[in-house]
Amino acid sequence: MANKTITRIGVLTSGGDAPGMNAAIRAVVRSAKYYNLEVFGIFRGYEGLIQNDIKKLENRDVAYILERGGTFLKSARSQEFRTPEGRQTAYDNLKSHGIDALVVIGGDGSLTGAHLFYKEFGIPSIGLPGTIDNDLSGTDSTIGFDTACNTAIEAIDKIRDTASSHDRLFFVEVMGRDAGFIAVNAGIGSGAAATLIPERKMPVENLIERLKSRAKAKKQSNIVIVAEGGKSGGALEISKKVKKFLPTYDIRVTILGHLQRGGSPSSFDRLLASKLGVAAVEGLIHGKEDVMAGIINNKIVYTPIKRAIVDDKEVDEDDFRVAKILSQ
Amino acid sequence: MANKTITRIGVLTSGGDAPGMNAAIRAVVRSAKYYNLEVFGIFRGYEGLIQNDIKKLENRDVAYILERGGTFLKSARSQEFRTPEGRQTAYDNLKSHGIDALVVIGGDGSLTGAHLFYKEFGIPSIGLPGTIDNDLSGTDSTIGFDTACNTAIEAIDKIRDTASSHDRLFFVEVMGRDAGFIAVNAGIGSGAAATLIPERKMPVENLIERLKSRAKAKKQSNIVIVAEGGKSGGALEISKKVKKFLPTYDIRVTILGHLQRGGSPSSFDRLLASKLGVAAVEGLIHGKEDVMAGIINNKIVYTPIKRAIVDDKEVDEDDFRVAKILSQ
Amino acid sequence: MANKTITRIGVLTSGGDAPGMNAAIRAVVRSAKYYNLEVFGIFRGYEGLIQNDIKKLENRDVAYILERGGTFLKSARSQEFRTPEGRQTAYDNLKSHGIDALVVIGGDGSLTGAHLFYKEFGIPSIGLPGTIDNDLSGTDSTIGFDTACNTAIEAIDKIRDTASSHDRLFFVEVMGRDAGFIAVNAGIGSGAAATLIPERKMPVENLIERLKSRAKAKKQSNIVIVAEGGKSGGALEISKKVKKFLPTYDIRVTILGHLQRGGSPSSFDRLLASKLGVAAVEGLIHGKEDVMAGIINNKIVYTPIKRAIVDDKEVDEDDFRVAKILSQ
Amino acid sequence: MANKTITRIGVLTSGGDAPGMNAAIRAVVRSAKYYNLEVFGIFRGYEGLIQNDIKKLENRDVAYILERGGTFLKSARSQEFRTPEGRQTAYDNLKSHGIDALVVIGGDGSLTGAHLFYKEFGIPSIGLPGTIDNDLSGTDSTIGFDTACNTAIEAIDKIRDTASSHDRLFFVEVMGRDAGFIAVNAGIGSGAAATLIPERKMPVENLIERLKSRAKAKKQSNIVIVAEGGKSGGALEISKKVKKFLPTYDIRVTILGHLQRGGSPSSFDRLLASKLGVAAVEGLIHGKEDVMAGIINNKIVYTPIKRAIVDDKEVDEDDFRVAKILSQ
């Protein structure tokens, strides 16, 4: 496709917020300035685009946001953007500001929107993988995933204090939607007795077996990590099933919840977000469009959005194997 | 009662664990050594006392525990200790080790046990207030309360990132049993829209009113702190009631749960636990018995256990007033 | 002095920044609004007052600052304010904005400025103790002190990991200017072998003795806390003296430095700052002037500034005693 | 060399400690048990090996160490191991315990020891990269590096609070020996004005230029990251040079120091250490010897120790470029 000259970039965050989104926005703004481009912030995602909630951004607007969780551009769901009329309004607003390219930071739904918008109006757009769930192909790690894993294990470290003081069995539910990435990392990182993820069936009988065998080995406290999207149910349901088989166990459940989405981004996520923010601007300058920028094997890679959002990224077989060996 | 010479002190933790319990145990052991007394650790609270799970402690046993959450002596509930037979066995075990005084670290149930034991067998015992709930009279702050407040606001800071990114209303449930201390601190400390505590009725209508008035003032994100022991129900129930009145609000609920019990103790709790640990040993040496050591107005105070466990400690009127002013 | 009606309050931060200053500003702004007063933010302390760097503040200006370290009003030193001409200009600027009362948040130098200003121009002003050093009379704790203690012990916890892995002796220098408050708290909170503070001489020989006696007791790692304002010098100097006597020791020095001034305020400091911010506004309304608001024994107390800045606050004798017992 | 059957593995940590070493030890012990091997812990590195400070390890010995910084096996330097006699004694001690393979966790000096020992006595050994400096080839990241980066940026976040409150220029010195990895990550992660690393010369004039141009752009606070091993000197020296050119700047220096070595390991480091611990045991079982296990492009890779310790690993060109773009 012909290399159109880009002069004004719009940037928005969409979908669930993730730590590092602000770092990515900052990198987009600062690298755009570096290349003498103008940047416009679109507030509240596609919804703000339709409502023309758009503001020019300068370097000073992104000062002191690098280290903050959430997204200062805010995020929202937009029903209207799902309609052709909504998208037409959105396009008209972009044009009225002279914006000729988009950077969209978010998860698969957000990137799908960018893809659609590109197909219908030819707006070059680059997606950045911003989600704690790590469920996007085209990048080893999504922005926010590392921070969410740290948040999870820090919380579980605290729970372990209580678990071991009371010889209790804790079921801790972590986020991740349909993906078990956070759960597997948290499972290994917290020395869990077992880790239940959506990608793998673990019959309750096997879990009971594992717990009983650990009891024989005099392991008195146990933490079981449960991914929220599991097919056998969440932490609460599974704990009830287990309780039936192990009625004498002192069982507790904690659902970590939304605190996993927030917090100051980790060093890893700040670096990742910064590099991807620069890559988005440089990609647009070099004529990339309808792609997601990611990092695979330490190299910037641009993957067609259509391919990035196909959910075929899998929990590393070897990670799961290690989790199992270490929990015996 | 006559000032018996103490030579061997037993120390145990009982009830829910709290950050700083280890610091208190360490202080008991080290100050006992300083005064040339022997110390015995009783594992798993009164249950371990009955089962004779008792071990002599040296300074090296309490190295590197000061900064750790939980209690390395472990804690447990004991049905048997509620029976006269159980307590007799416990007493026999104490005697068999030559233990002539007890330091009991825990909440009101734990202190009640110490009181009973004193009354029945004349064992001098000093209680230390170890609970995150801060619901003991005889001390301005219980061991673990400050850490729990810090843990709560750090978690809520993360939730606020998400709340403000999405203009959401979050109901966050904090611990505290029947007491609103953690809730009020967390409410002020997180700039909450409202704080619901067991000690005060706040009709749902008033809460709705507050939220609506804030909406007019363009406050787009809101956090409501709910103490677990509230009469109008927990965060989940209240959120449902509110949802009926404010159906367009994007409402989420997080129950912080047991992570509030763990974690490395704060500077405040380490200091408090250390001072109280020393005060317990010095109190026993000076003939105190059947009292709880606490700190009121920066001074060590010994309060009869019977009085300390009477639940008449109240959330500071002025704190609640400040919370209200600042949330308008 | 007669109770003038206050309608416009100016607020400034001055001197070294401290965690919780933002929470105090927020409380001043929000409680002023609550009482239907206007508030003006004076940027960069007295320097900004002279340069007329003054802006009206609304509730939205103080949104999301409660949890942030530093001060969004910024702070600066002002040579000019020390001159009568400078103060005249400052006064003229206040009057031009119709500001009829001041809230000054800072340490003793900042409060001295407020006192002087009051004496010369009759501007009612209330000081709030904002300094990590805790060296102001008229309050049990200054805003920022608790956070600084937490920051110090968290850093020392990390250093202890290394100290104990290598059986090393670490000298850790903490802040506090001429006061040993942070040092004593950090000393107890980190289980230090010794704590050197400005208020107490500890001859190097005694320190050597203590270290040798601990070596006999097989304590292989040691941390010595040194307050920056000590008469025997800082951590570096003392470590050199000790090295001469204990040449085989593996000695390291860490000067924690300015990181102790920053960071998100603790729950305690948020509560303290919030209560004092409200107390400042309510004090002005009730005719208080030329006083510092503090909290003593859990009650709001207004102390004449002249008395608050007299440096006679002392490290608690008992805290020092406890530090000594626990480090044997 | 022929695939000898391994039955008893010795594990030691050596050199500077790094967060995650305990997680690696735990993984070695638990996976060895999983494969029915015995494990012996060698305390205080090669020094302990010479002094026969060796103890059999069971799963319970490594309970609750996963989340702790430092190394419970302790570390030490050994002059004696550099002599043939010392190594002979070490070998004799190994044999007396029937240990037929070694896992050595540490930096390049530690791995060199393992290589030498292998060459002289044929003891199969696998090294694991345990150092915060990330200066080992054969792995994308060393154990402890990610945690050290997080520790550094969290400290710098606090310093930034102060820097921005006072419009100051801070020089912050981070660790890394001769390598700039921590510095570059911290530079990007903290939005530094400049990052000075050993691998690149940055004349003071250029730094002055950068600072002046930022001053024109009204950036009032500045943080400059200085790697400890820089050729132009440490943070203190550079700050003095800059002060000469910019005498009106309010300049401060903080040397983060040893706190960067400690702390609870990050999720990333726990995962890395766990996987490498398993890889070490499985490598030995499969006949690997004289290699370091690392992770490159998300895959376990065994690199001859001789090659891993050649210091040719370089800071990513692109990371440095991104740092520069974002600091303009």
GROMACS .gro file of N, CA, C and O in nm, chain C residues 31 94 173 183 206 211 236 242 276:
model
   36
  687SER      N    1  -1.222   2.099   5.271
  687SER     CA    2  -1.296   2.145   5.389
  687SER      C    3  -1.329   2.294   5.375
  687SER      O    4  -1.434   2.339   5.423
  750LEU      N    5  -0.089   3.892   4.835
  750LEU     CA    6  -0.201   3.830   4.909
  750LEU      C    7  -0.323   3.919   4.901
  750LEU      O    8  -0.435   3.876   4.869
  829GLU      N    9   2.275   0.494   5.677
  829GLU     CA   10   2.247   0.630   5.723
  829GLU      C   11   2.106   0.672   5.683
  829GLU      O   12   2.069   0.664   5.566
  839ALA      N   13   1.579   0.740   6.294
  839ALA     CA   14   1.682   0.641   6.326
  839ALA      C   15   1.636   0.543   6.433
  839ALA      O   16   1.655   0.422   6.420
  862ASN      N   17   3.219   0.171   7.263
  862ASN     CA   18   3.099   0.098   7.303
  862ASN      C   19   3.039   0.022   7.185
  862ASN      O   20   2.992  -0.090   7.199
  867LEU      N   21   2.940  -0.493   6.904
  867LEU     CA   22   2.956  -0.578   6.786
  867LEU      C   23   3.035  -0.705   6.822
  867LEU      O   24   3.000  -0.814   6.777
  892LEU      N   25   2.957   0.703   5.688
  892LEU     CA   26   3.086   0.680   5.625
  892LEU      C   27   3.200   0.696   5.725
  892LEU      O   28   3.288   0.610   5.737
  898VAL      N   29   3.529   0.222   6.279
  898VAL     CA   30   3.506   0.083   6.321
  898VAL      C   31   3.600  -0.011   6.247
  898VAL      O   32   3.654  -0.106   6.305
  932LEU      N   33  -0.551   1.718   5.995
  932LEU     CA   34  -0.489   1.848   6.020
  932LEU      C   35  -0.533   1.951   5.915
  932LEU      O   36  -0.547   2.070   5.947
   0.00000   0.00000   0.00000
